[in-house]
């Protein structure tokens, strides 16, 4: 079971360092893999504050080339030099606001895996696509961009559930996860308004291998509560 906290554009270096020190003291369960994804400028502080713990630090995005004329981008070797363990890729906010197409996401994912980073690649349908009955087709098209890899995890994040408080029902999540797993045999996290109150029933679904948490990962207490809910499913 993997619980990843996607901080989005929250927490500068100072706040990130303080958060990670508090997370370290929160005594998270041993049998759950825990990852935080701070913004680029806070990665070094997070790596430093979490040194010697099992908590991994991931970036939120990464370019496919090792270096070059790509203003505003960051490469896998640069992340690795900092001690970063992996990266998110293809988050719906990247797809929606920064033009990351399936092809761009695939380039990012393959290059990062080749470089030795772990990758959590996000897929998921919009509300309009779900209402139009296109969910499975959208997932098929998005997942087709990837190949199985031992360091690849997918996250099913229905766009209509991100930051909206509208969580997918456990059955909806299970159904989408089954579709994804039929296409690609990798662990699949659920993301979209995961909170301490709904984490356990979502994580209890057999095809749900963990959670990608946005808003509720910004407070140590709620993030730790979700990690503990994951540990309860295990035992
Ligand atoms: P949320 O975000 O938990 O705030 O809905 C999830 C995500 O975007 O990864």
Coordinates of N, CA and C and ligand atoms in Angstrom, one line a residue:
X1 N 0.9 -1.2 0.0 CA 0.0 0.0 0.0 C 0.9 1.3 0.0
X2 N 0.6 2.2 -0.9 CA 1.4 3.4 -1.0 C 0.5 4.6 -0.8
X3 N 0.9 5.5 0.1 CA 0.2 6.8 0.2 C 1.1 7.9 -0.1
X4 N 0.7 8.7 -1.2 CA 1.5 9.8 -1.7 C 0.8 11.1 -1.4
X5 N 1.5 12.1 -0.9 CA 0.9 13.4 -0.7 C 1.4 14.4 -1.8
X6 N 0.4 14.9 -2.6 CA 0.7 15.8 -3.7 C 0.5 17.2 -3.1
X7 N 1.5 17.9 -2.9 CA 1.4 19.3 -2.3 C 1.0 20.3 -3.2
X8 N 1.1 20.0 -4.5 CA 0.8 21.0 -5.6 C 1.6 22.3 -5.3
X9 N 1.1 23.5 -5.5 CA 1.9 24.7 -5.3 C 1.7 25.3 -3.9
X10 N 2.0 24.4 -3.0 CA 1.9 24.8 -1.6 C 3.2 24.4 -0.9
X11 N 3.6 25.2 0.2 CA 4.7 25.0 1.0 C 6.0 25.3 0.4
X12 N 6.6 26.4 0.8 CA 8.0 26.8 0.4 C 8.9 26.0 1.3
X13 N 10.2 26.2 1.1 CA 11.3 25.4 1.7 C 11.1 25.4 3.3
X14 N 10.9 26.5 3.9 CA 10.8 26.6 5.3 C 9.7 25.7 5.9
X15 N 8.5 25.9 5.3 CA 7.3 25.2 5.7 C 7.4 23.7 5.4
X16 N 8.1 23.4 4.3 CA 8.3 22.0 3.9 C 9.1 21.3 4.9
X17 N 10.2 22.0 5.3 CA 11.1 21.4 6.3 C 10.4 21.1 7.6
X18 N 9.7 22.1 8.1 CA 9.0 21.9 9.3 C 7.9 20.8 9.2
X19 N 7.2 20.8 8.1 CA 6.2 19.7 7.9 C 6.9 18.3 8.0
X20 N 8.0 18.2 7.2 CA 8.6 16.9 7.2 C 9.2 16.4 8.5
X21 N 9.7 17.4 9.3 CA 10.2 17.0 10.6 C 9.0 16.6 11.5
X22 N 7.8 17.2 11.3 CA 6.7 16.8 12.1 C 6.2 15.4 11.6
X23 N 6.3 15.2 10.3 CA 5.9 13.9 9.8 C 6.7 12.7 10.3
X24 N 8.0 13.0 10.4 CA 9.0 12.1 11.0 C 8.6 11.7 12.4
X25 N 8.2 12.7 13.2 CA 7.8 12.5 14.6 C 6.5 11.8 14.7
X26 N 5.7 11.8 13.6 CA 4.3 11.3 13.7 C 4.3 9.8 13.8
X27 N 5.4 9.1 13.7 CA 5.5 7.6 13.8 C 4.5 7.0 12.8
X28 N 4.7 7.1 11.6 CA 3.8 6.5 10.6 C 3.9 5.0 10.6
X29 N 2.9 4.3 10.3 CA 3.0 2.8 10.3 C 4.1 2.3 9.4
X30 N 4.8 1.2 9.8 CA 5.9 0.7 9.0 C 5.5 0.0 7.7
X31 N 4.3 -0.6 7.8 CA 3.9 -1.4 6.6 C 3.2 -0.7 5.5
X32 N 3.3 0.6 5.5 CA 2.7 1.5 4.5 C 3.9 2.3 3.9
X33 N 4.0 2.3 2.5 CA 5.0 3.2 1.9 C 4.4 4.6 1.8
X34 N 5.2 5.5 2.2 CA 4.7 6.9 2.3 C 5.7 7.8 1.4
X35 N 5.1 8.7 0.7 CA 5.8 9.6 -0.2 C 5.2 11.0 -0.1
X36 N 6.1 12.0 -0.2 CA 5.6 13.4 -0.3 C 6.1 14.0 -1.6
X37 N 5.3 14.9 -2.2 CA 5.7 15.5 -3.5 C 5.6 17.0 -3.3
X38 N 6.7 17.6 -2.8 CA 6.7 19.1 -2.7 C 7.0 19.7 -4.0
X39 N 6.8 21.1 -4.1 CA 7.2 21.8 -5.2 C 8.7 21.8 -5.4
X40 N 9.2 22.0 -6.6 CA 10.6 21.9 -6.9 C 11.5 22.6 -5.8
X41 N 11.1 23.9 -5.5 CA 12.0 24.7 -4.6 C 12.1 24.1 -3.2
X42 N 11.2 23.2 -2.8 CA 11.1 22.7 -1.5 C 11.7 21.2 -1.4
X43 N 12.1 20.7 -2.5 CA 12.6 19.3 -2.6 C 13.8 19.1 -1.7
X44 N 14.7 20.0 -1.8 CA 16.0 19.9 -1.0 C 15.7 19.8 0.5
X45 N 14.8 20.8 0.9 CA 14.5 20.8 2.4 C 13.8 19.5 2.8
X46 N 12.9 19.0 1.9 CA 12.2 17.8 2.3 C 13.2 16.6 2.4
X47 N 14.1 16.5 1.4 CA 15.1 15.4 1.4 C 15.9 15.5 2.7
X48 N 16.3 16.7 3.0 CA 17.2 16.8 4.2 C 16.4 16.5 5.5
X49 N 15.2 16.9 5.6 CA 14.4 16.7 6.8 C 14.0 15.2 7.0
X50 N 13.9 14.5 5.8 CA 13.5 13.1 5.9 C 14.6 12.1 5.8
X51 N 15.9 12.6 5.8 CA 17.0 11.7 5.6 C 17.0 10.7 6.7
X52 N 17.3 9.5 6.4 CA 17.3 8.4 7.4 C 16.0 7.8 7.7
X53 N 14.9 8.3 7.0 CA 13.6 7.7 7.2 C 13.2 6.9 5.9
X54 N 12.1 6.2 6.0 CA 11.6 5.5 4.9 C 10.7 6.3 4.0
X55 N 10.5 7.5 4.4 CA 9.5 8.4 3.6 C 10.2 8.9 2.3
X56 N 9.7 8.7 1.2 CA 10.3 9.1 -0.1 C 9.9 10.5 -0.5
X57 N 10.8 11.2 -1.2 CA 10.5 12.5 -1.7 C 10.4 12.4 -3.3
X58 N 9.3 12.8 -3.8 CA 9.0 12.8 -5.3 C 8.8 14.3 -5.7
X59 N 9.2 14.5 -7.0 CA 8.9 15.8 -7.6 C 7.4 15.7 -8.2
X60 N 6.9 16.8 -8.7 CA 5.5 16.7 -9.3 C 5.6 16.6 -10.8
X61 N 6.7 16.8 -11.4 CA 6.9 16.8 -12.8 C 8.3 16.7 -13.1
X62 N 8.7 16.2 -14.4 CA 10.1 16.1 -14.7 C 10.2 16.1 -16.3
X63 N 11.2 16.7 -16.8 CA 11.4 16.7 -18.3 C 12.0 15.4 -18.8
X64 N 11.9 15.2 -20.1 CA 12.4 13.9 -20.6 C 13.9 14.0 -21.0
X65 N 14.4 15.2 -21.2 CA 15.8 15.3 -21.6 C 16.6 15.5 -20.4
X66 N 17.9 15.2 -20.5 CA 18.8 15.3 -19.3 C 19.2 16.8 -19.1
X67 N 19.3 17.6 -20.2 CA 19.6 19.0 -20.1 C 19.3 19.6 -21.5
X68 N 19.2 20.9 -21.5 CA 18.9 21.6 -22.8 C 18.2 22.9 -22.7
X69 N 17.8 23.4 -23.8 CA 17.1 24.7 -23.9 C 15.6 24.5 -23.6
X70 N 15.3 24.2 -22.4 CA 13.9 24.0 -22.0 C 13.5 24.9 -20.7
X71 N 13.3 26.1 -21.0 CA 13.2 27.1 -19.9 C 12.0 26.7 -19.0
X72 N 12.3 26.7 -17.7 CA 11.3 26.3 -16.7 C 11.1 24.9 -16.4
X73 N 12.0 24.0 -17.0 CA 11.8 22.6 -16.8 C 13.0 22.1 -16.0
X74 N 12.9 20.9 -15.5 CA 13.8 20.2 -14.6 C 14.0 18.8 -15.1
X75 N 15.3 18.3 -15.0 CA 15.5 16.9 -15.5 C 15.7 15.9 -14.4
X76 N 15.6 14.6 -14.8 CA 15.8 13.5 -13.9 C 17.1 13.6 -13.2
X77 N 18.2 13.7 -13.9 CA 19.5 13.8 -13.2 C 19.6 14.9 -12.1
X78 N 18.9 16.0 -12.4 CA 19.0 17.1 -11.5 C 18.2 16.7 -10.2
X79 N 17.1 16.0 -10.4 CA 16.3 15.6 -9.2 C 17.1 14.6 -8.4
X80 N 17.8 13.7 -9.2 CA 18.5 12.6 -8.5 C 19.7 13.2 -7.7
X81 N 20.3 14.2 -8.3 CA 21.4 14.9 -7.6 C 21.0 15.4 -6.2
X82 N 19.7 15.8 -6.1 CA 19.2 16.3 -4.8 C 18.8 15.2 -3.9
X83 N 18.7 14.0 -4.4 CA 18.3 12.9 -3.5 C 16.8 12.6 -3.7
X84 N 16.2 13.1 -4.7 CA 14.8 12.8 -5.0 C 14.6 11.4 -5.6
X85 N 13.6 10.7 -5.2 CA 13.4 9.3 -5.4 C 12.5 9.0 -6.6
X86 N 11.6 9.9 -6.9 CA 10.7 9.7 -8.0 C 10.0 11.0 -8.4
X87 N 9.0 10.8 -9.3 CA 8.2 12.0 -9.7 C 6.8 11.6 -10.1
X88 N 5.9 12.5 -9.9 CA 4.5 12.4 -10.5 C 4.7 12.7 -12.0
X89 N 3.7 12.3 -12.8 CA 3.7 12.7 -14.2 C 2.2 12.7 -14.7
X90 N 1.9 13.6 -15.6 CA 0.6 13.6 -16.2 C -0.6 13.9 -15.3
X91 N -0.3 14.7 -14.2 CA -1.4 15.1 -13.3 C -2.4 15.9 -14.2
X92 N -3.7 15.8 -13.8 CA -4.7 16.4 -14.7 C -4.5 17.9 -14.7
X93 N -3.9 18.5 -13.7 CA -3.7 20.0 -13.7 C -2.6 20.3 -14.7
X94 N -1.6 19.4 -14.9 CA -0.6 19.6 -15.9 C -1.3 19.5 -17.3
X95 N -2.1 18.5 -17.4 CA -2.8 18.3 -18.7 C -3.7 19.4 -19.0
X96 N -4.4 20.0 -18.0 CA -5.4 21.0 -18.3 C -4.8 22.4 -18.5
X97 N -3.8 22.7 -17.7 CA -3.2 24.1 -17.7 C -1.9 24.3 -18.4
X98 N -1.2 23.2 -18.6 CA 0.2 23.3 -19.2 C 0.4 22.5 -20.4
X99 N -0.7 22.0 -21.0 CA -0.7 21.4 -22.3 C 0.0 20.0 -22.4
X100 N 0.1 19.3 -21.2 CA 0.7 18.0 -21.3 C -0.3 17.0 -21.9
X101 N 0.0 16.6 -23.1 CA -0.8 15.6 -23.9 C -0.4 14.2 -23.4
X102 N -1.1 13.2 -23.9 CA -0.7 11.8 -23.6 C 0.7 11.6 -24.1
X103 N 1.0 12.2 -25.3 CA 2.4 11.9 -25.9 C 3.5 12.6 -25.0
X104 N 3.2 13.8 -24.5 CA 4.2 14.5 -23.7 C 4.4 13.7 -22.4
X105 N 3.2 13.3 -21.8 CA 3.3 12.5 -20.5 C 4.1 11.2 -20.7
X106 N 3.8 10.6 -21.8 CA 4.6 9.3 -22.1 C 6.1 9.6 -22.2
X107 N 6.5 10.6 -22.9 CA 7.9 11.0 -23.0 C 8.5 11.2 -21.6
X108 N 7.8 11.9 -20.8 CA 8.3 12.2 -19.4 C 8.4 10.9 -18.6
X109 N 7.4 10.1 -18.7 CA 7.3 8.8 -17.9 C 8.5 7.9 -18.3
X110 N 8.6 7.7 -19.6 CA 9.6 6.7 -20.1 C 11.0 7.2 -19.8
X111 N 11.3 8.5 -20.0 CA 12.6 9.0 -19.7 C 13.0 8.9 -18.2
X112 N 12.0 9.2 -17.4 CA 12.2 9.2 -15.9 C 12.5 7.8 -15.4
X113 N 11.7 6.8 -16.0 CA 11.9 5.4 -15.6 C 13.3 5.0 -16.1
X114 N 13.7 5.4 -17.3 CA 15.0 5.0 -17.8 C 16.1 5.5 -17.0
X115 N 15.9 6.7 -16.4 CA 16.9 7.4 -15.6 C 17.0 6.8 -14.2
X116 N 16.0 5.9 -13.9 CA 16.0 5.3 -12.6 C 15.1 5.9 -11.5
X117 N 14.3 6.9 -11.9 CA 13.3 7.4 -11.0 C 12.1 6.5 -10.9
X118 N 11.4 6.5 -9.8 CA 10.1 5.9 -9.7 C 9.1 6.9 -10.2
X119 N 8.0 6.4 -10.8 CA 7.0 7.3 -11.4 C 5.6 7.0 -10.9
X120 N 4.9 8.0 -10.6 CA 3.4 7.8 -10.4 C 2.8 8.6 -11.5
X121 N 2.2 7.9 -12.5 CA 1.6 8.6 -13.6 C 0.1 8.6 -13.4
X122 N -0.5 9.8 -13.7 CA -1.9 10.0 -13.4 C -2.8 9.9 -14.6
X123 N -3.9 9.3 -14.5 CA -5.0 9.2 -15.5 C -6.3 9.5 -14.9
X124 N -7.3 9.8 -15.8 CA -8.6 10.0 -15.2 C -9.5 10.8 -16.2
X125 N -10.8 10.6 -16.1 CA -11.7 11.2 -17.0 C -12.3 12.5 -16.4
X126 N -12.7 13.4 -17.2 CA -13.4 14.7 -16.8 C -14.9 14.3 -16.5
X127 N -15.6 15.3 -15.9 CA -17.0 15.0 -15.6 C -17.8 14.9 -16.9
X128 N -17.4 15.7 -17.9 CA -18.1 15.6 -19.2 C -17.9 14.2 -19.9
X129 N -16.7 13.7 -19.8 CA -16.4 12.4 -20.4 C -17.2 11.3 -19.6
X130 N -17.2 11.4 -18.3 CA -18.0 10.4 -17.5 C -19.5 10.5 -17.9
X131 N -20.0 11.7 -17.9 CA -21.4 11.9 -18.3 C -21.8 11.4 -19.7
X132 N -20.8 11.5 -20.6 CA -21.0 11.0 -21.9 C -20.7 9.6 -22.1
X133 N -20.4 8.9 -21.0 CA -20.2 7.4 -21.1 C -18.8 7.0 -21.7
X134 N -17.9 8.0 -21.6 CA -16.6 7.8 -22.3 C -15.5 7.4 -21.4
X135 N -15.8 7.2 -20.1 CA -14.8 6.9 -19.1 C -13.8 5.8 -19.5
X136 N -14.3 4.7 -19.9 CA -13.4 3.5 -20.2 C -12.6 3.8 -21.4
X137 N -13.1 4.5 -22.4 CA -12.3 4.9 -23.6 C -11.2 5.8 -23.3
X138 N -11.5 6.8 -22.4 CA -10.5 7.8 -22.0 C -9.4 7.0 -21.3
X139 N -9.7 6.2 -20.4 CA -8.7 5.5 -19.6 C -7.9 4.6 -20.5
X140 N -8.6 3.9 -21.5 CA -7.8 3.1 -22.4 C -6.8 3.9 -23.2
X141 N -7.2 5.0 -23.6 CA -6.3 5.9 -24.4 C -5.1 6.4 -23.6
X142 N -5.4 6.8 -22.4 CA -4.4 7.4 -21.5 C -3.4 6.3 -21.1
X143 N -3.9 5.1 -20.7 CA -3.1 4.1 -20.2 C -2.2 3.5 -21.3
X144 N -2.7 3.5 -22.6 CA -2.0 3.0 -23.7 C -0.6 3.7 -23.9
X145 N -0.5 4.9 -23.3 CA 0.8 5.6 -23.5 C 1.9 5.0 -22.7
X146 N 1.6 4.1 -21.8 CA 2.6 3.6 -20.9 C 2.9 2.1 -21.1
X147 N 4.1 1.7 -20.7 CA 4.5 0.2 -20.7 C 4.7 -0.2 -19.3
X148 N 4.5 -1.5 -19.0 CA 4.7 -2.0 -17.6 C 6.2 -1.8 -17.2
X149 N 6.4 -1.4 -16.0 CA 7.8 -1.2 -15.5 C 7.7 -1.4 -14.0
X150 N 8.7 -2.1 -13.4 CA 8.6 -2.3 -11.9 C 8.6 -1.0 -11.1
X151 N 9.0 0.1 -11.7 CA 9.1 1.3 -10.9 C 7.9 2.3 -11.3
X152 N 6.9 1.7 -12.0 CA 5.8 2.6 -12.4 C 4.5 2.2 -11.6
X153 N 3.9 3.2 -11.1 CA 2.6 3.1 -10.5 C 1.7 4.1 -11.2
X154 N 0.4 3.7 -11.4 CA -0.5 4.6 -11.9 C -1.4 5.2 -10.8
X155 N -2.0 6.4 -11.1 CA -3.0 6.9 -10.1 C -4.2 7.2 -10.9
X156 N -5.4 6.6 -10.5 CA -6.6 7.0 -11.1 C -7.2 8.2 -10.4
X157 N -7.3 9.3 -11.1 CA -7.8 10.5 -10.5 C -8.9 11.1 -11.4
X158 N -10.1 10.7 -11.1 CA -11.2 11.3 -11.9 C -11.2 12.8 -11.7
X159 N -11.1 13.6 -12.8 CA -10.9 15.0 -12.7 C -12.0 15.7 -11.9
X160 N -13.2 15.2 -12.0 CA -14.4 15.8 -11.3 C -14.3 15.6 -9.8
X161 N -13.3 14.7 -9.3 CA -13.2 14.5 -7.9 C -12.0 15.2 -7.3
X162 N -11.2 15.9 -8.1 CA -10.0 16.5 -7.6 C -10.3 17.9 -7.0
X163 N -10.1 18.0 -5.7 CA -10.2 19.3 -5.0 C -11.7 19.7 -4.9
X164 N -12.6 18.9 -5.2 CA -14.0 19.2 -5.2 C -14.8 18.7 -4.0
X165 N -14.2 17.8 -3.3 CA -15.0 17.2 -2.2 C -15.9 16.1 -2.7
X166 N -16.0 15.9 -4.0 CA -16.8 14.9 -4.6 C -15.9 13.6 -4.8
X167 N -16.0 12.7 -3.9 CA -15.1 11.5 -4.0 C -15.9 10.5 -4.9
X168 N -15.1 9.7 -5.6 CA -15.7 8.5 -6.3 C -16.2 7.6 -5.3
X169 N -17.3 6.9 -5.5 CA -17.7 5.8 -4.6 C -16.7 4.7 -4.7
X170 N -16.6 3.9 -3.6 CA -15.6 2.8 -3.7 C -15.9 1.9 -4.9
X171 N -17.2 1.7 -5.3 CA -17.5 0.9 -6.4 C -17.0 1.5 -7.7
X172 N -17.2 2.8 -7.9 CA -16.7 3.5 -9.1 C -15.2 3.4 -9.2
X173 N -14.5 3.6 -8.1 CA -13.0 3.5 -8.1 C -12.6 2.1 -8.4
X174 N -13.3 1.1 -7.8 CA -12.9 -0.3 -8.1 C -13.1 -0.6 -9.6
X175 N -14.2 -0.2 -10.1 CA -14.5 -0.4 -11.5 C -13.4 0.2 -12.5
X176 N -13.0 1.4 -12.2 CA -12.0 2.1 -13.0 C -10.6 1.4 -12.8
X177 N -10.3 1.1 -11.6 CA -9.1 0.4 -11.3 C -9.0 -0.9 -12.0
X178 N -10.1 -1.7 -12.0 CA -10.1 -3.0 -12.8 C -9.8 -2.7 -14.2
X179 N -10.4 -1.7 -14.8 CA -10.2 -1.4 -16.2 C -8.7 -1.1 -16.5
X180 N -8.1 -0.3 -15.6 CA -6.7 0.1 -15.8 C -5.8 -1.1 -15.6
X181 N -6.1 -2.0 -14.6 CA -5.2 -3.1 -14.4 C -5.3 -4.2 -15.5
X182 N -6.5 -4.2 -16.2 CA -6.6 -5.1 -17.3 C -5.6 -4.7 -18.5
X183 N -5.4 -3.3 -18.5 CA -4.6 -2.8 -19.6 C -3.1 -2.8 -19.2
X184 N -2.8 -2.6 -18.0 CA -1.4 -2.5 -17.5 C -1.3 -3.1 -16.1
X185 N -0.4 -4.1 -16.0 CA -0.3 -4.8 -14.7 C 0.6 -4.0 -13.7
X186 N 0.1 -2.9 -13.2 CA 0.9 -2.1 -12.2 C 0.0 -1.7 -11.1
X187 N 0.6 -1.4 -9.9 CA -0.3 -0.9 -8.8 C -1.0 0.4 -9.2
X188 N -2.2 0.5 -8.7 CA -3.0 1.7 -9.1 C -3.5 2.4 -7.8
X189 N -3.1 3.7 -7.6 CA -3.6 4.5 -6.5 C -4.9 5.2 -6.9
X190 N -5.7 5.5 -5.9 CA -6.9 6.3 -6.1 C -6.6 7.7 -5.7
X191 N -7.0 8.7 -6.4 CA -6.9 10.1 -6.0 C -8.1 10.9 -6.4
X192 N -8.4 11.9 -5.5 CA -9.6 12.7 -5.7 C -10.4 12.8 -4.4
X193 N -10.1 13.9 -3.7 CA -10.8 14.2 -2.4 C -10.7 13.1 -1.4
X194 N -9.5 12.4 -1.3 CA -9.3 11.4 -0.3 C -9.1 12.2 1.0
X195 N -9.8 11.7 2.1 CA -9.7 12.3 3.4 C -9.7 11.2 4.5
X196 N -9.3 11.5 5.7 CA -9.3 10.5 6.7 C -10.7 9.8 6.8
X197 N -11.8 10.5 6.6 CA -13.1 9.9 6.7 C -13.5 8.9 5.6
X198 N -12.9 9.1 4.4 CA -13.3 8.1 3.4 C -12.2 7.2 2.9
X199 N -11.0 7.4 3.5 CA -9.8 6.6 3.0 C -10.0 5.1 3.2
X200 N -10.5 4.7 4.4 CA -10.6 3.3 4.6 C -11.4 2.5 3.7
X201 N -12.6 3.1 3.3 CA -13.5 2.3 2.4 C -13.0 2.3 1.0
X202 N -12.3 3.4 0.6 CA -11.7 3.4 -0.7 C -10.5 2.4 -0.8
X203 N -9.7 2.4 0.2 CA -8.5 1.6 0.2 C -8.8 0.1 0.4
X204 N -10.0 -0.1 0.9 CA -10.4 -1.5 1.2 C -10.8 -2.2 -0.1
X205 N -11.0 -1.5 -1.2 CA -11.3 -2.1 -2.5 C -10.1 -2.9 -3.0
X206 N -10.4 -4.1 -3.5 CA -9.3 -5.0 -3.8 C -8.3 -4.4 -4.9
X207 N -8.9 -3.6 -5.8 CA -8.0 -3.1 -6.9 C -7.4 -1.7 -6.6
X208 N -7.6 -1.3 -5.4 CA -7.0 0.0 -4.9 C -5.8 -0.3 -4.1
X209 N -4.6 0.2 -4.6 CA -3.3 -0.2 -4.0 C -2.7 1.0 -3.2
X210 N -3.5 2.0 -3.0 CA -3.0 3.2 -2.3 C -3.8 4.4 -2.7
X211 N -3.2 5.6 -2.2 CA -3.9 6.8 -2.5 C -2.9 7.9 -2.9
X212 N -3.4 8.8 -3.8 CA -2.7 10.0 -4.1 C -3.5 11.2 -3.5
X213 N -3.0 11.8 -2.5 CA -3.8 12.7 -1.7 C -3.3 14.2 -1.9
X214 N -4.2 15.1 -2.2 CA -3.9 16.5 -2.4 C -4.1 17.2 -1.1
X215 N -5.3 17.9 -1.1 CA -5.6 18.8 0.1 C -5.4 18.2 1.4
X216 N -5.8 16.9 1.7 CA -5.6 16.3 3.0 C -4.2 15.9 3.3
X217 N -3.3 16.1 2.3 CA -1.8 15.8 2.6 C -1.1 17.0 3.2
X218 N -1.8 18.2 3.2 CA -1.1 19.4 3.6 C -1.1 19.6 5.1
X219 N -1.8 18.8 5.9 CA -1.8 18.8 7.3 C -1.2 17.5 7.8
X220 N -0.3 17.5 8.7 CA 0.4 16.3 9.2 C -0.7 15.3 9.8
X221 N -1.6 15.9 10.5 CA -2.6 15.1 11.2 C -3.5 14.3 10.2
X222 N -4.0 15.0 9.2 CA -4.9 14.3 8.3 C -4.1 13.3 7.4
X223 N -2.9 13.7 7.0 CA -2.1 12.8 6.2 C -1.7 11.5 7.0
X224 N -1.3 11.7 8.2 CA -1.0 10.6 9.1 C -2.2 9.7 9.3
X225 N -3.4 10.3 9.4 CA -4.6 9.5 9.6 C -4.9 8.6 8.4
X226 N -4.6 9.2 7.2 CA -4.8 8.4 6.0 C -3.8 7.2 5.9
X227 N -2.6 7.5 6.3 CA -1.6 6.4 6.4 C -2.0 5.3 7.4
X228 N -2.5 5.7 8.5 CA -2.9 4.7 9.5 C -4.1 3.9 9.0
X229 N -5.0 4.6 8.2 CA -6.2 3.9 7.6 C -5.7 2.8 6.7
X230 N -4.6 3.1 5.9 CA -4.0 2.2 5.0 C -3.4 1.0 5.7
X231 N -2.8 1.2 6.9 CA -2.2 0.2 7.7 C -3.3 -0.8 8.2
X232 N -4.5 -0.2 8.5 CA -5.6 -1.0 9.1 C -6.0 -2.0 8.0
X233 N -6.1 -1.6 6.8 CA -6.5 -2.5 5.7 C -5.6 -3.7 5.6
X234 N -4.3 -3.5 5.8 CA -3.3 -4.5 5.7 C -3.5 -5.6 6.8
X235 N -3.8 -5.1 8.0 CA -3.8 -6.1 9.1 C -5.0 -6.9 9.3
Ligands
LIG1 P1 -7.4 16.3 -3.8 O1 -6.2 16.3 -4.9 O2 -7.1 15.2 -2.8 O3 -7.2 17.7 -3.2 O4 -8.7 16.1 -4.4 C1 -5.8 15.1 -5.4 C2 -4.7 15.3 -6.5 O5 -4.9 16.2 -7.3 O6 -3.7 14.6 -6.6

